[in-house]
Tab-separated table of C-alpha atoms in Angstrom:
chain	number	residue	atom	x	y	z
A	1	UNK	CA	174.165	56.105	101.691
A	2	UNK	CA	171.362	57.441	98.820
A	3	UNK	CA	169.458	59.585	101.299
A	4	UNK	CA	169.104	63.218	100.579
A	5	UNK	CA	171.888	64.526	102.343
A	6	UNK	CA	173.261	68.101	104.226
A	7	UNK	CA	176.536	70.321	104.856
A	8	UNK	CA	177.464	72.055	106.450
A	9	UNK	CA	175.628	69.722	110.358
A	10	UNK	CA	176.311	73.295	111.669
A	11	UNK	CA	176.714	76.948	111.238
A	12	UNK	CA	177.100	79.982	113.013
A	13	UNK	CA	178.669	83.415	112.265
A	14	UNK	CA	177.008	86.570	112.624
A	15	UNK	CA	174.717	89.271	111.717
A	16	UNK	CA	175.718	90.750	107.842
A	17	UNK	CA	177.277	87.495	107.333
A	18	UNK	CA	176.457	86.097	104.047
A	19	UNK	CA	175.925	81.309	104.396
A	20	UNK	CA	175.574	78.631	101.263
A	21	UNK	CA	173.437	75.302	102.298
A	22	UNK	CA	173.853	72.506	99.966
A	23	UNK	CA	171.927	69.248	99.371
A	24	UNK	CA	172.316	66.627	97.354
A	25	UNK	CA	169.234	64.363	96.149
A	26	UNK	CA	168.535	61.253	96.790
A	27	UNK	CA	169.196	59.050	94.390
A	28	UNK	CA	166.571	58.946	91.546
A	29	UNK	CA	164.864	62.449	93.125
A	30	UNK	CA	164.355	65.613	90.739
A	31	UNK	CA	162.696	67.701	92.689
A	32	UNK	CA	164.186	69.766	95.849
A	33	UNK	CA	162.296	71.179	98.483
A	34	UNK	CA	164.205	73.905	101.377
A	35	UNK	CA	162.848	74.763	104.106
A	36	UNK	CA	163.258	77.039	107.446
A	37	UNK	CA	162.388	75.570	110.762
A	38	UNK	CA	162.606	77.966	113.769
A	39	UNK	CA	162.251	78.296	117.774
A	40	UNK	CA	158.611	76.857	118.210
A	41	UNK	CA	158.152	76.804	114.985
A	42	UNK	CA	157.072	74.103	112.522
A	43	UNK	CA	158.578	74.065	108.785
A	44	UNK	CA	157.660	76.445	106.982
A	45	UNK	CA	157.907	75.873	103.047
A	46	UNK	CA	160.635	78.004	101.376
A	47	UNK	CA	161.201	77.166	98.037
A	48	UNK	CA	161.190	74.369	95.509
A	49	UNK	CA	163.260	73.541	92.163
A	50	UNK	CA	163.058	70.256	89.312
A	51	UNK	CA	165.169	69.509	87.261
A	52	UNK	CA	166.812	72.487	87.464
A	53	UNK	CA	164.049	74.966	87.017
A	54	UNK	CA	161.960	76.814	89.770
A	55	UNK	CA	158.373	74.975	90.968
A	56	UNK	CA	157.205	76.975	93.793
A	57	UNK	CA	157.439	79.480	96.059
A	58	UNK	CA	156.903	80.511	99.673
A	59	UNK	CA	157.122	82.672	102.202
A	60	UNK	CA	161.382	83.006	101.458
A	61	UNK	CA	163.019	86.428	102.048
A	62	UNK	CA	164.616	88.562	99.259
A	63	UNK	CA	167.190	87.993	101.185
A	64	UNK	CA	166.997	84.609	101.126
A	65	UNK	CA	168.099	82.616	96.640
A	66	UNK	CA	168.517	78.879	95.440
A	67	UNK	CA	169.223	77.355	93.390
A	68	UNK	CA	169.910	73.766	91.299
A	69	UNK	CA	172.368	72.349	89.534
A	70	UNK	CA	172.678	70.329	86.245
A	71	UNK	CA	173.837	67.939	88.838
A	72	UNK	CA	169.807	68.465	91.255
A	73	UNK	CA	171.951	69.652	93.920
A	74	UNK	CA	171.065	72.625	95.194
A	75	UNK	CA	171.927	74.916	96.756
A	76	UNK	CA	170.225	77.975	99.139
A	77	UNK	CA	172.006	80.829	99.882
A	78	UNK	CA	171.652	83.238	102.913
A	79	UNK	CA	172.753	87.096	102.763
A	80	UNK	CA	172.199	90.545	104.732
A	81	UNK	CA	172.135	87.395	108.123
A	82	UNK	CA	169.773	89.128	110.680
A	83	UNK	CA	170.142	87.622	113.972
A	84	UNK	CA	166.002	85.709	113.328
A	85	UNK	CA	167.403	83.693	110.873
A	86	UNK	CA	168.678	81.364	113.230
A	87	UNK	CA	166.826	78.126	112.762
A	88	UNK	CA	166.933	74.612	111.052
A	89	UNK	CA	167.216	75.282	106.829
A	90	UNK	CA	165.732	71.347	105.968
A	91	UNK	CA	165.916	69.862	102.373
A	92	UNK	CA	163.650	67.224	101.215
A	93	UNK	CA	163.974	65.165	97.640
A	94	UNK	CA	161.028	63.450	95.705
A	95	UNK	CA	161.031	62.196	92.484
A	96	UNK	CA	158.274	64.388	90.508
A	97	UNK	CA	157.368	68.100	91.243
A	98	UNK	CA	153.685	68.023	92.834
A	99	UNK	CA	154.219	68.906	96.059
A	100	UNK	CA	152.004	66.087	97.635
A	101	UNK	CA	154.395	63.489	96.256
A	102	UNK	CA	156.377	61.980	99.485
A	103	UNK	CA	159.557	63.984	100.740
A	104	UNK	CA	162.119	62.396	102.112
A	105	UNK	CA	164.386	64.365	104.074
A	106	UNK	CA	167.836	65.589	105.549
A	107	UNK	CA	169.051	65.735	108.857
A	108	UNK	CA	169.186	69.210	108.601
A	109	UNK	CA	171.511	72.466	109.041
A	110	UNK	CA	170.997	74.062	112.057
A	111	UNK	CA	172.001	78.370	111.607
A	112	UNK	CA	173.047	79.930	114.074
A	113	UNK	CA	173.150	83.915	113.230
A	114	UNK	CA	175.452	85.555	116.539
B	1	UNK	CA	144.777	80.304	101.960
B	2	UNK	CA	146.119	76.468	103.013
B	3	UNK	CA	146.317	75.148	106.632
B	4	UNK	CA	147.264	72.873	109.509
B	5	UNK	CA	146.882	72.613	113.713
B	6	UNK	CA	147.414	70.533	115.762
B	7	UNK	CA	146.398	72.316	119.084
B	8	UNK	CA	148.582	70.123	120.910
B	9	UNK	CA	152.267	70.665	121.460
B	10	UNK	CA	153.280	67.187	124.380
B	11	UNK	CA	150.579	64.325	124.661
B	12	UNK	CA	151.229	61.966	126.911
B	13	UNK	CA	150.502	58.441	127.353
B	14	UNK	CA	151.374	55.123	129.179
B	15	UNK	CA	152.107	52.053	127.362
B	16	UNK	CA	149.259	50.248	125.873
B	17	UNK	CA	147.018	53.476	126.565
B	18	UNK	CA	145.138	54.695	123.275
B	19	UNK	CA	146.752	57.235	120.685
B	20	UNK	CA	144.770	59.791	118.813
B	21	UNK	CA	147.380	62.991	117.724
B	22	UNK	CA	145.274	66.044	116.346
B	23	UNK	CA	145.527	67.413	113.157
B	24	UNK	CA	142.673	70.280	111.803
B	25	UNK	CA	143.338	71.646	108.465
B	26	UNK	CA	141.952	74.923	106.428
B	27	UNK	CA	142.541	74.514	102.155
B	28	UNK	CA	139.382	75.548	99.404
B	29	UNK	CA	139.755	73.000	97.482
B	30	UNK	CA	139.991	69.070	97.473
B	31	UNK	CA	143.451	68.098	99.853
B	32	UNK	CA	146.282	65.019	100.390
B	33	UNK	CA	146.835	65.358	103.529
B	34	UNK	CA	150.290	63.459	105.456
B	35	UNK	CA	151.380	62.610	108.957
B	36	UNK	CA	155.281	62.729	108.428
B	37	UNK	CA	156.980	60.933	111.938
B	38	UNK	CA	160.916	62.258	113.232
B	39	UNK	CA	162.499	59.611	115.619
B	40	UNK	CA	164.676	60.544	118.140
B	41	UNK	CA	167.823	61.282	116.797
B	42	UNK	CA	166.164	60.186	113.395
B	43	UNK	CA	165.547	62.634	109.664
B	44	UNK	CA	161.714	63.152	109.341
B	45	UNK	CA	160.197	60.804	107.008
B	46	UNK	CA	157.066	59.762	105.858
B	47	UNK	CA	154.467	57.776	108.115
B	48	UNK	CA	151.119	58.199	106.360
B	49	UNK	CA	149.157	59.731	104.025
B	50	UNK	CA	145.483	59.608	103.489
B	51	UNK	CA	145.405	58.529	99.753
B	52	UNK	CA	146.523	54.617	100.874
B	53	UNK	CA	144.585	54.180	102.926
B	54	UNK	CA	146.633	51.938	104.631
B	55	UNK	CA	148.239	51.285	108.906
B	56	UNK	CA	151.430	52.151	109.142
B	57	UNK	CA	153.033	50.909	112.627
B	58	UNK	CA	149.835	50.249	114.348
B	59	UNK	CA	148.944	54.001	113.341
B	60	UNK	CA	145.418	54.929	110.762
B	61	UNK	CA	144.098	57.660	109.611
B	62	UNK	CA	141.016	59.032	108.113
B	63	UNK	CA	139.913	62.066	106.319
B	64	UNK	CA	137.033	63.245	107.839
B	65	UNK	CA	136.015	66.818	105.369
B	66	UNK	CA	133.187	67.246	107.492
B	67	UNK	CA	135.011	68.284	110.200
B	68	UNK	CA	137.979	69.488	108.651
B	69	UNK	CA	140.768	66.968	110.506
B	70	UNK	CA	143.010	64.350	109.578
B	71	UNK	CA	143.609	62.855	113.004
B	72	UNK	CA	146.331	59.957	113.970
B	73	UNK	CA	145.303	57.339	115.793
B	74	UNK	CA	146.781	53.744	117.383
B	75	UNK	CA	144.720	51.184	119.791
B	76	UNK	CA	148.045	50.208	121.278
B	77	UNK	CA	150.922	52.665	122.673
B	78	UNK	CA	154.097	51.813	122.202
B	79	UNK	CA	156.855	52.870	123.633
B	80	UNK	CA	158.981	52.691	120.186
B	81	UNK	CA	156.440	55.407	119.199
B	82	UNK	CA	157.977	58.117	120.952
B	83	UNK	CA	158.891	60.856	118.412
B	84	UNK	CA	157.713	64.380	117.316
B	85	UNK	CA	154.310	64.292	114.172
B	86	UNK	CA	153.586	66.586	112.246
B	87	UNK	CA	150.655	66.825	110.532
B	88	UNK	CA	151.117	68.385	106.574
B	89	UNK	CA	148.653	69.204	103.741
B	90	UNK	CA	148.956	69.762	99.969
B	91	UNK	CA	147.120	70.195	97.234
B	92	UNK	CA	146.611	67.180	94.487
B	93	UNK	CA	147.386	68.555	91.661
B	94	UNK	CA	150.053	70.785	90.362
B	95	UNK	CA	152.829	72.493	91.816
B	96	UNK	CA	150.755	73.201	95.360
B	97	UNK	CA	152.884	73.665	98.265
B	98	UNK	CA	153.019	71.550	101.789
B	99	UNK	CA	152.234	72.901	104.144
B	100	UNK	CA	153.136	71.090	107.984
B	101	UNK	CA	151.608	72.246	111.472
B	102	UNK	CA	153.808	72.387	114.231
B	103	UNK	CA	154.269	69.456	115.259
B	104	UNK	CA	153.502	67.507	118.754
B	105	UNK	CA	155.472	65.003	120.937
B	106	UNK	CA	154.018	61.332	121.541
B	107	UNK	CA	155.169	60.801	125.222
B	108	UNK	CA	155.360	56.857	125.282
B	109	UNK	CA	156.239	56.573	128.742
B	110	UNK	CA	156.359	51.970	130.842
């Protein structure tokens, strides 16, 4: 499957901890986007990388950071976790760097903070 | 600021009935609008975009700049159309972010 893959599918941890979510983009895609979906909320854009460089930033907390590696996979790091960080985190990828391009989504990582 | 409003959380119709999923947007520039869909146990995927002006699975959406709307329509709903539908907006240049609405769940009953 050459689609967007996200690991892990589920993550359960405690407040104050740090986690890393991983995303491999679709083959040939250079852009990776991260989104957060909380209960009853739409997808909130967090950050975009294109070919290893940060391209756009949304309402991403300072406790969160991301990077895109030379092989184009991306990681989203969430630290000092709070109960409110419990959400579904989606990764998407696209060929180019404009947000007006169709984005291909992964299955998401469900993060639960206890 | 970019904003997308989908006023209905749930839209329930019978098979064969017309469907209209509402989407209104707020954006000062020239927008690009999309509809994404998520079927049960599947990934979020692009359904259609306004610049393509195409019909996908019988759905169409017309960008109305005067009313700042991009409603999704289908004349005759099918049970397999049951899904979560998200309207999304971006600018048409550079690195504008994609802004999603909160989604509307469409339930088509037999």
